[in-house]
Coordinates of C-alpha atoms and ligand atoms in Angstrom, one line a residue:
X1 CA -19.9 140.4 74.2
X2 CA -18.0 143.6 75.2
X3 CA -14.4 144.4 74.6
X4 CA -12.0 147.3 75.2
X5 CA -11.3 149.2 72.0
X6 CA -7.8 150.8 72.1
X7 CA -9.0 153.3 69.4
X8 CA -11.9 154.8 71.4
X9 CA -10.5 153.7 74.8
X10 CA -13.9 152.4 75.8
X11 CA -15.4 149.0 76.5
X12 CA -17.9 148.5 73.6
X13 CA -20.1 145.8 72.2
X14 CA -18.5 143.7 69.5
X15 CA -21.0 143.5 66.7
X16 CA -20.1 142.0 63.3
X17 CA -20.3 144.3 60.2
X18 CA -21.8 141.6 58.1
X19 CA -22.8 137.9 57.8
X20 CA -22.7 137.3 61.6
X21 CA -19.0 137.0 61.1
X22 CA -16.2 138.8 62.9
X23 CA -13.3 139.5 60.5
X24 CA -10.2 139.5 62.5
X25 CA -6.6 140.3 61.6
X26 CA -3.8 139.3 64.0
X27 CA -0.2 140.3 63.5
X28 CA 1.7 137.1 63.3
X29 CA 5.3 136.1 64.0
X30 CA 8.5 137.2 62.3
X31 CA 9.8 133.8 61.4
X32 CA 13.5 134.2 62.1
X33 CA 13.7 132.2 65.3
X34 CA 11.5 130.1 67.5
X35 CA 8.7 132.1 69.1
X36 CA 9.0 132.7 72.8
X37 CA 6.2 132.4 75.4
X38 CA 5.8 136.2 75.4
X39 CA 4.8 135.9 71.7
X40 CA 2.5 133.1 72.7
X41 CA 0.8 135.3 75.3
X42 CA -0.4 137.3 72.3
X43 CA -1.4 134.3 70.3
X44 CA -3.3 132.6 73.2
X45 CA -5.0 135.9 73.9
X46 CA -6.2 136.0 70.3
X47 CA -7.2 132.3 70.6
X48 CA -9.4 133.1 73.6
X49 CA -10.8 136.0 71.7
X50 CA -11.8 133.9 68.7
X51 CA -13.2 131.2 71.0
X52 CA -15.4 133.7 72.9
X53 CA -16.6 135.1 69.6
X54 CA -17.8 131.6 68.6
X55 CA -19.1 130.9 72.2
X56 CA -21.5 133.8 71.5
X57 CA -22.8 132.2 68.3
X58 CA -20.8 134.4 65.9
X59 CA -18.6 133.1 63.1
X60 CA -15.0 134.0 62.8
X61 CA -12.6 134.7 59.9
X62 CA -9.1 135.2 61.2
X63 CA -6.1 136.1 59.2
X64 CA -2.6 135.9 60.7
X65 CA 0.3 137.0 58.6
X66 CA 3.7 135.4 58.6
X67 CA 6.5 138.0 58.3
X68 CA 9.0 136.1 56.2
X69 CA 11.0 139.0 54.9
X70 CA 12.4 141.9 57.0
X71 CA 15.8 143.0 58.4
X72 CA 16.0 140.0 60.8
X73 CA 15.0 137.2 58.4
X74 CA 17.4 138.6 55.8
X75 CA 20.2 138.9 58.2
X76 CA 19.6 135.3 59.5
X77 CA 19.4 133.7 56.0
X78 CA 22.4 135.6 54.6
X79 CA 24.5 134.8 57.7
X80 CA 23.9 131.1 57.1
X81 CA 24.2 131.4 53.3
X82 CA 20.8 129.8 52.7
X83 CA 17.8 131.0 50.6
X84 CA 15.4 133.2 52.6
X85 CA 12.5 130.7 52.0
X86 CA 14.5 127.8 53.3
X87 CA 15.6 129.8 56.3
X88 CA 12.1 130.9 57.3
X89 CA 10.4 127.5 56.6
X90 CA 12.1 125.9 59.6
X91 CA 10.5 128.6 61.9
X92 CA 7.1 128.6 60.1
X93 CA 6.9 124.8 60.7
X94 CA 8.0 125.2 64.3
X95 CA 5.4 127.9 64.8
X96 CA 2.5 125.8 63.7
X97 CA 3.8 122.8 65.8
X98 CA 4.0 125.1 68.8
X99 CA 0.4 126.5 68.3
X100 CA -0.8 123.0 68.3
X101 CA 1.0 122.2 71.5
X102 CA -0.9 125.1 73.1
X103 CA -4.2 124.0 71.7
X104 CA -4.6 127.3 69.7
X105 CA -7.2 127.0 67.1
X106 CA -5.8 127.6 63.6
X107 CA -6.6 130.9 61.8
X108 CA -8.6 130.6 58.6
X109 CA -5.7 132.1 56.5
X110 CA -1.9 132.4 57.1
X111 CA -0.7 134.6 54.3
X112 CA 3.1 134.9 54.0
X113 CA 4.5 138.3 53.1
X114 CA 6.7 137.0 50.3
X115 CA 3.6 135.6 48.5
X116 CA 2.0 139.1 48.5
X117 CA 4.6 141.4 47.1
X118 CA 2.4 142.4 44.1
X119 CA -0.4 143.4 46.4
X120 CA 2.0 145.5 48.5
X121 CA 3.5 147.2 45.4
X122 CA 0.0 148.0 44.2
X123 CA -0.9 149.6 47.5
X124 CA 2.3 151.7 47.5
X125 CA 1.6 152.8 43.9
X126 CA -1.9 154.0 45.0
X127 CA -0.3 156.1 47.8
X128 CA 2.3 157.5 45.4
X129 CA -0.5 158.3 42.8
X130 CA -2.4 160.2 45.5
X131 CA 0.7 162.2 46.5
X132 CA 0.8 160.8 50.0
X133 CA 3.9 158.7 49.4
X134 CA 7.1 159.8 47.6
X135 CA 10.3 158.3 46.3
X136 CA 13.5 159.3 48.1
X137 CA 16.9 159.7 46.3
X138 CA 18.0 156.1 47.1
X139 CA 14.9 154.5 45.5
X140 CA 13.0 153.9 48.7
X141 CA 9.4 155.1 49.1
X142 CA 8.2 156.9 52.2
X143 CA 4.8 157.7 53.6
X144 CA 4.4 161.4 54.3
X145 CA 2.8 161.5 57.7
X146 CA 1.8 165.2 57.3
X147 CA -0.4 164.2 54.4
X148 CA -2.7 162.0 56.6
X149 CA -4.5 164.2 59.1
X150 CA -5.6 161.2 61.2
X151 CA -2.0 160.2 62.0
X152 CA -1.7 159.5 65.7
X153 CA -5.4 158.7 66.4
X154 CA -4.7 155.1 67.6
X155 CA -1.7 156.1 69.8
X156 CA -3.8 159.1 71.0
X157 CA -0.9 161.4 70.4
X158 CA -1.0 164.8 68.7
X159 CA 2.0 164.8 66.5
X160 CA 1.4 168.2 65.0
X161 CA 3.9 170.0 67.1
X162 CA 6.6 167.3 66.6
X163 CA 6.6 166.9 62.9
X164 CA 10.0 167.6 61.6
X165 CA 9.9 166.2 58.1
X166 CA 12.4 163.6 59.2
X167 CA 12.5 160.1 57.8
X168 CA 12.8 156.8 59.6
X169 CA 14.1 153.9 57.6
X170 CA 13.8 151.3 60.4
X171 CA 10.6 149.4 60.9
X172 CA 10.6 149.8 64.6
X173 CA 11.0 153.2 66.3
X174 CA 9.5 155.1 69.2
X175 CA 7.2 158.1 69.4
X176 CA 10.1 160.5 69.8
X177 CA 11.3 159.5 66.3
X178 CA 8.1 159.8 64.4
X179 CA 8.6 160.8 60.9
X180 CA 8.0 159.6 57.4
X181 CA 8.2 155.8 57.4
X182 CA 9.4 153.4 54.7
X183 CA 6.8 151.7 52.5
X184 CA 9.4 150.2 50.1
X185 CA 13.1 149.9 50.9
X186 CA 15.6 150.1 48.1
X187 CA 18.0 147.2 47.7
X188 CA 21.2 147.4 49.8
X189 CA 24.3 145.4 49.7
X190 CA 23.4 143.6 53.0
X191 CA 20.1 142.3 51.4
X192 CA 22.2 139.9 49.2
X193 CA 20.0 137.9 46.9
X194 CA 16.8 139.1 48.5
X195 CA 14.8 141.6 46.5
X196 CA 11.9 142.2 44.1
X197 CA 11.6 144.4 41.1
X198 CA 9.2 147.4 41.5
X199 CA 8.3 150.6 39.7
X200 CA 11.0 152.2 42.0
X201 CA 13.7 149.7 41.3
X202 CA 14.8 146.6 43.1
X203 CA 13.9 146.4 46.8
X204 CA 11.6 145.0 49.4
X205 CA 8.5 146.0 51.3
X206 CA 8.6 147.7 54.7
X207 CA 7.0 145.7 57.5
X208 CA 3.9 148.0 58.0
X209 CA 2.7 147.8 54.4
X210 CA 2.6 144.0 54.6
X211 CA -0.2 144.0 57.1
X212 CA -2.3 146.7 55.4
X213 CA -2.1 144.9 52.0
X214 CA -2.8 141.4 53.3
X215 CA -5.5 142.3 55.7
X216 CA -7.5 144.2 53.1
X217 CA -6.9 141.4 50.5
X218 CA -8.5 138.8 52.8
X219 CA -10.9 140.8 54.9
X220 CA -12.0 143.8 52.8
X221 CA -11.2 147.5 53.0
X222 CA -13.1 147.8 56.3
X223 CA -13.2 145.0 58.8
X224 CA -14.2 144.3 62.4
X225 CA -11.2 143.7 64.5
X226 CA -7.5 143.9 64.6
X227 CA -5.2 142.8 67.4
X228 CA -1.6 142.4 68.5
X229 CA 0.7 142.9 71.5
X230 CA 0.7 146.4 73.0
X231 CA 4.2 147.0 71.4
X232 CA 2.4 146.7 68.0
X233 CA 0.2 149.7 68.7
X234 CA 2.8 152.3 67.8
X235 CA 4.2 152.6 65.2
X236 CA 3.0 149.4 63.5
X237 CA -0.8 149.7 63.8
X238 CA -0.8 153.5 63.6
X239 CA 1.0 153.1 60.3
X240 CA -1.3 150.3 59.1
X241 CA -4.2 152.7 59.6
X242 CA -2.5 155.5 57.8
X243 CA -1.6 153.4 54.8
X244 CA -5.0 151.8 54.5
X245 CA -7.2 154.8 55.1
X246 CA -5.1 157.2 53.0
X247 CA -5.4 154.7 50.1
X248 CA -9.1 153.8 50.4
X249 CA -10.7 156.9 52.1
X250 CA -12.6 154.4 54.3
X251 CA -12.4 153.4 58.0
X252 CA -9.9 150.5 58.1
X253 CA -10.8 148.7 61.3
X254 CA -13.6 149.3 63.8
X255 CA -12.1 147.7 66.9
X256 CA -8.5 147.4 68.0
X257 CA -7.4 145.2 70.9
X258 CA -3.9 144.8 72.4
X259 CA -2.6 142.5 75.1
X260 CA -0.1 143.5 77.7
X261 CA 3.3 142.0 77.8
X262 CA 4.6 138.9 79.4
X263 CA 7.4 140.0 81.7
X264 CA 10.3 138.4 83.4
X265 CA 11.5 140.2 86.6
X266 CA 9.5 143.3 85.5
X267 CA 10.9 143.5 82.0
X268 CA 9.3 142.6 78.7
X269 CA 10.2 139.1 77.6
X270 CA 12.0 139.7 74.3
X271 CA 14.6 138.3 72.0
X272 CA 16.7 141.4 72.3
X273 CA 16.9 141.4 76.1
X274 CA 17.7 137.7 76.0
X275 CA 15.4 137.0 78.9
X276 CA 13.1 134.6 77.1
X277 CA 11.9 131.0 77.1
X278 CA 10.7 129.4 74.0
X279 CA 7.9 126.9 74.3
X280 CA 10.4 124.2 73.5
X281 CA 12.6 125.3 76.5
X282 CA 9.7 124.8 78.9
X283 CA 8.6 121.5 77.3
X284 CA 12.1 120.2 77.6
X285 CA 12.0 121.1 81.3
X286 CA 9.0 118.8 81.6
X287 CA 6.0 121.2 81.4
X288 CA 3.1 120.4 79.1
X289 CA 1.6 122.6 76.5
X290 CA -1.6 122.4 78.6
X291 CA 0.1 123.8 81.7
X292 CA 1.8 126.6 79.8
X293 CA -1.5 127.5 78.1
X294 CA -3.1 127.7 81.6
X295 CA -0.5 130.1 82.8
X296 CA -0.6 132.3 79.7
X297 CA -4.4 132.7 79.7
X298 CA -5.0 132.9 83.4
X299 CA -4.4 136.7 83.7
X300 CA -6.5 139.4 82.2
X301 CA -5.0 140.1 78.8
X302 CA -4.7 143.9 79.5
X303 CA -2.7 143.3 82.8
X304 CA 1.0 142.6 82.8
X305 CA 1.9 139.0 83.6
X306 CA 5.1 138.2 85.3
X307 CA 6.4 134.8 84.2
X308 CA 7.5 132.5 87.1
X309 CA 8.0 128.7 87.4
X310 CA 5.8 128.8 90.5
X311 CA 2.9 129.7 88.2
X312 CA 3.5 126.5 86.2
X313 CA 3.5 124.5 89.5
X314 CA 0.2 126.0 90.5
X315 CA -1.2 125.3 87.0
X316 CA -0.2 121.6 87.4
X317 CA -2.0 121.4 90.8
X318 CA -5.1 123.3 89.5
X319 CA -5.4 121.1 86.4
X320 CA -5.0 117.9 88.5
X321 CA -8.0 119.1 90.6
X322 CA -10.1 119.7 87.5
X323 CA -9.1 116.3 86.1
X324 CA -10.0 114.4 89.2
X325 CA -13.4 116.1 89.4
X326 CA -14.1 115.6 85.7
X327 CA -13.1 111.9 85.9
X328 CA -15.5 111.4 88.9
X329 CA -18.3 113.1 87.1
X330 CA -17.6 111.1 83.9
X331 CA -17.9 107.9 85.9
X332 CA -21.1 109.0 87.5
X333 CA -22.5 109.9 84.1
X334 CA -21.6 106.5 82.7
X335 CA -22.3 107.6 79.1
X336 CA -25.9 108.7 79.9
X337 CA -27.7 111.4 77.9
X338 CA -27.6 114.8 79.5
X339 CA -30.7 115.7 81.6
X340 CA -31.3 119.1 83.2
X341 CA -28.2 120.6 84.8
X342 CA -28.4 121.3 88.5
X343 CA -28.9 124.9 89.5
X344 CA -25.4 125.3 90.8
X345 CA -24.0 124.1 87.4
X346 CA -26.2 126.5 85.5
X347 CA -25.2 129.3 87.9
X348 CA -21.5 128.5 87.3
X349 CA -22.1 128.7 83.5
X350 CA -23.9 132.0 83.8
X351 CA -21.0 133.5 85.8
X352 CA -18.6 132.1 83.3
X353 CA -20.5 133.6 80.4
X354 CA -20.7 137.0 82.1
X355 CA -17.0 136.9 82.8
X356 CA -15.8 136.1 79.2
X357 CA -18.2 138.6 77.8
X358 CA -16.9 141.3 80.0
X359 CA -13.8 142.1 78.0
X360 CA -12.5 138.5 78.2
X361 CA -12.2 138.3 81.9
X362 CA -10.5 134.9 81.9
X363 CA -9.4 134.9 85.6
X364 CA -13.0 135.4 86.6
X365 CA -14.1 132.7 84.1
X366 CA -11.6 130.3 85.8
X367 CA -13.1 131.2 89.2
X368 CA -16.5 130.1 87.8
X369 CA -14.9 126.8 86.6
X370 CA -13.4 126.2 90.0
X371 CA -16.7 127.0 91.6
X372 CA -18.2 124.3 89.4
X373 CA -15.4 121.9 90.5
X374 CA -16.2 122.6 94.2
X375 CA -19.9 122.1 93.7
X376 CA -19.5 119.0 91.6
X377 CA -17.1 117.5 94.2
X378 CA -19.6 118.1 97.0
X379 CA -22.5 116.8 95.0
X380 CA -20.9 114.1 92.9
X381 CA -22.0 111.1 94.9
X382 CA -25.6 112.2 95.0
X383 CA -25.9 113.0 91.2
X384 CA -27.9 110.7 89.0
X385 CA -26.3 109.8 85.6
X386 CA -28.4 112.2 83.6
X387 CA -27.5 115.2 85.9
X388 CA -23.9 114.2 85.9
X389 CA -23.9 114.1 82.1
X390 CA -25.4 117.6 82.1
X391 CA -22.6 118.8 84.5
X392 CA -20.1 117.3 82.0
X393 CA -21.8 119.4 79.3
X394 CA -21.2 122.5 81.3
X395 CA -17.5 121.6 81.6
X396 CA -17.4 121.0 77.9
X397 CA -19.1 124.3 77.1
X398 CA -16.6 126.2 79.3
X399 CA -13.8 124.4 77.7
X400 CA -14.8 125.6 74.2
X401 CA -13.3 128.9 75.5
X402 CA -10.6 127.8 77.9
X403 CA -9.3 124.8 76.0
X404 CA -7.5 123.2 79.0
X405 CA -10.0 120.9 80.7
X406 CA -10.1 118.1 78.2
X407 CA -7.1 119.1 76.2
X408 CA -4.2 116.7 76.4
X409 CA -6.1 114.2 78.4
X410 CA -8.4 112.5 75.9
X411 CA -5.8 112.5 73.1
X412 CA -3.1 110.9 75.2
X413 CA -5.5 108.3 76.5
X414 CA -6.8 107.4 73.1
X415 CA -3.8 107.1 70.9
X416 CA -1.9 103.9 71.8
X417 CA 1.8 104.2 72.5
X418 CA 2.9 102.2 69.5
X419 CA 0.9 104.4 67.2
X420 CA 2.3 107.5 68.9
X421 CA 5.8 106.2 68.3
X422 CA 5.1 105.8 64.6
X423 CA 3.7 109.3 64.5
X424 CA 6.8 110.7 66.1
X425 CA 9.0 108.9 63.6
X426 CA 6.8 110.2 60.8
X427 CA 7.1 113.8 62.1
X428 CA 10.9 113.4 62.2
X429 CA 10.9 112.0 58.6
X430 CA 8.8 114.9 57.4
X431 CA 11.1 117.4 59.2
X432 CA 14.0 115.8 57.3
X433 CA 11.9 116.0 54.1
X434 CA 12.1 112.2 53.7
X435 CA 8.8 111.9 52.0
X436 CA 9.2 108.3 51.0
X437 CA 9.6 107.3 54.7
X438 CA 6.8 109.6 55.7
X439 CA 4.5 107.8 53.2
X440 CA 5.6 104.4 54.3
X441 CA 4.9 105.3 57.9
X442 CA 1.5 106.6 57.0
X443 CA 0.7 103.3 55.4
X444 CA 2.0 101.4 58.4
X445 CA -0.2 103.5 60.7
X446 CA -3.2 103.0 58.3
X447 CA -2.7 99.3 58.4
X448 CA -3.0 99.5 62.2
X449 CA -6.3 101.2 61.8
X450 CA -5.4 104.9 62.1
X451 CA -5.8 107.6 59.6
X452 CA -3.2 110.4 59.5
X453 CA -3.9 113.8 58.2
X454 CA -1.4 116.6 57.5
X455 CA -2.2 120.2 57.9
X456 CA -0.2 123.3 58.4
X457 CA -0.4 122.7 62.1
X458 CA 1.2 119.3 61.8
X459 CA -0.2 115.8 61.7
X460 CA -3.4 114.6 63.3
X461 CA -4.6 111.1 63.7
X462 CA -8.1 109.6 64.0
X463 CA -9.3 106.0 64.3
X464 CA -10.5 104.7 60.9
Ligands
AMP1 P1 7.2 139.7 66.8 O1 7.5 138.4 66.3 O2 8.2 140.3 67.7 O3 6.7 140.7 65.7 O4 6.0 139.5 67.8 C1 4.8 138.7 67.5 C2 3.7 139.1 68.4 O5 4.0 138.8 69.8 C3 3.3 140.5 68.4 O6 1.9 140.6 68.5 C4 3.9 141.1 69.6 O7 3.2 142.2 70.1 C5 3.8 140.0 70.6 N1 4.8 140.0 71.7 C6 6.1 140.1 71.6 N2 6.7 140.1 72.8 C7 5.7 139.9 73.7 C8 5.6 139.8 75.2 N3 6.7 139.8 76.0 N4 4.4 139.7 75.7 C9 3.3 139.6 75.0 N5 3.3 139.7 73.6 C10 4.5 139.9 73.0
ZN2 ZN1 1.0 143.6 61.5

């Protein structure tokens, strides 16, 4: 499996450092609002990445942080007069429900920033002790970029001639404003009740230190792979490298991958531009998670993708074509054990494998899938049951990566409407924190022969 490494700017083999396991850190959402489908372009890209890693027989350990303290979350909570944790919980829950709607595999760990303040303070203390970070007059702590010679290596910019000794208190800034960045921010009036005690007084962590502290806690001081949207590359990821490598003296991450933006009329889809759709917006308009997933993944992750409703219409047609073919092959297989796959099916799988292993070329992988659909349509009537079952296996194997062929079909068909209605009531009861009602509904669903399980991603149901 080869991927493009933003650090070296080359396509390179992805080889695990240890245990046949890729340790992956993915920058997660700032939980101050519902995520928009631009954000989900990043999360579906990372989902494809983890699925291709597993497709190649490697194991995965993925950590995705939840940024539940920063300027935006504090502003939102204080504006509503609610505790920060209550404010962010709504959006954390929504995020997990949305991931499930998009058939995104859960990460192994979802650490929240507010649960890791001691780890962040310890990392800042280490940098202060080494003389790389310093306390400013207001009680904030800054990273001195001139003390880390590798600064700029990810963004491929030589900052030597630009260094002014200036400081930048904001978490997000551009290359023109490079300067010492905040590791710890002293408490201010506008922070209200939000703050933690530290050796430098009351305050809160900067955004960048979160990711260095939590990634190293769960993945080690050196790990395989780190990803995010291209906007994370500078300054966020550059600063993560500086903080981690200055503290440990070791390489922080071997491979960095970044996805290009989802755009609307040529502009980045973003909260600040107001040109965004949340997943909920699109679902309310009648599009399914499966169709939205199809649109988000069906462009190479390093190419810009312009969002348009016509793409959703195309997705609906394309998926209907796949469904009709898979249904026909399923009938033909009639539950038989898989025999040898016909040459054309094996050829399609080879093309598919080559595509995903070539820096996640998903559009080419879809072309292989549609090649399989065409061949299967022209051969279906002539297939014996064992060959048809083998063709189904090829569809299944491709779908371990794409996650759109069987997704949404089987589940809908299997769970009866009356059970689904009870599940929906239970989800509403849980959202309203009505635990007694949630338990009562679980028992009622159990009495009807179905077992409900709760996870961070929401409830799942299986036949008892
Ligand atoms: P944020 O909540 O803004 O920190 O963003 C969460 C993730 O979504 C980050 O990895 C961003 O790089 C990514 N992201 C934000 N906007 C877009 C977009 N329009 N297209 C693709 N990825 C995005
Ligand atoms: Zn991050």
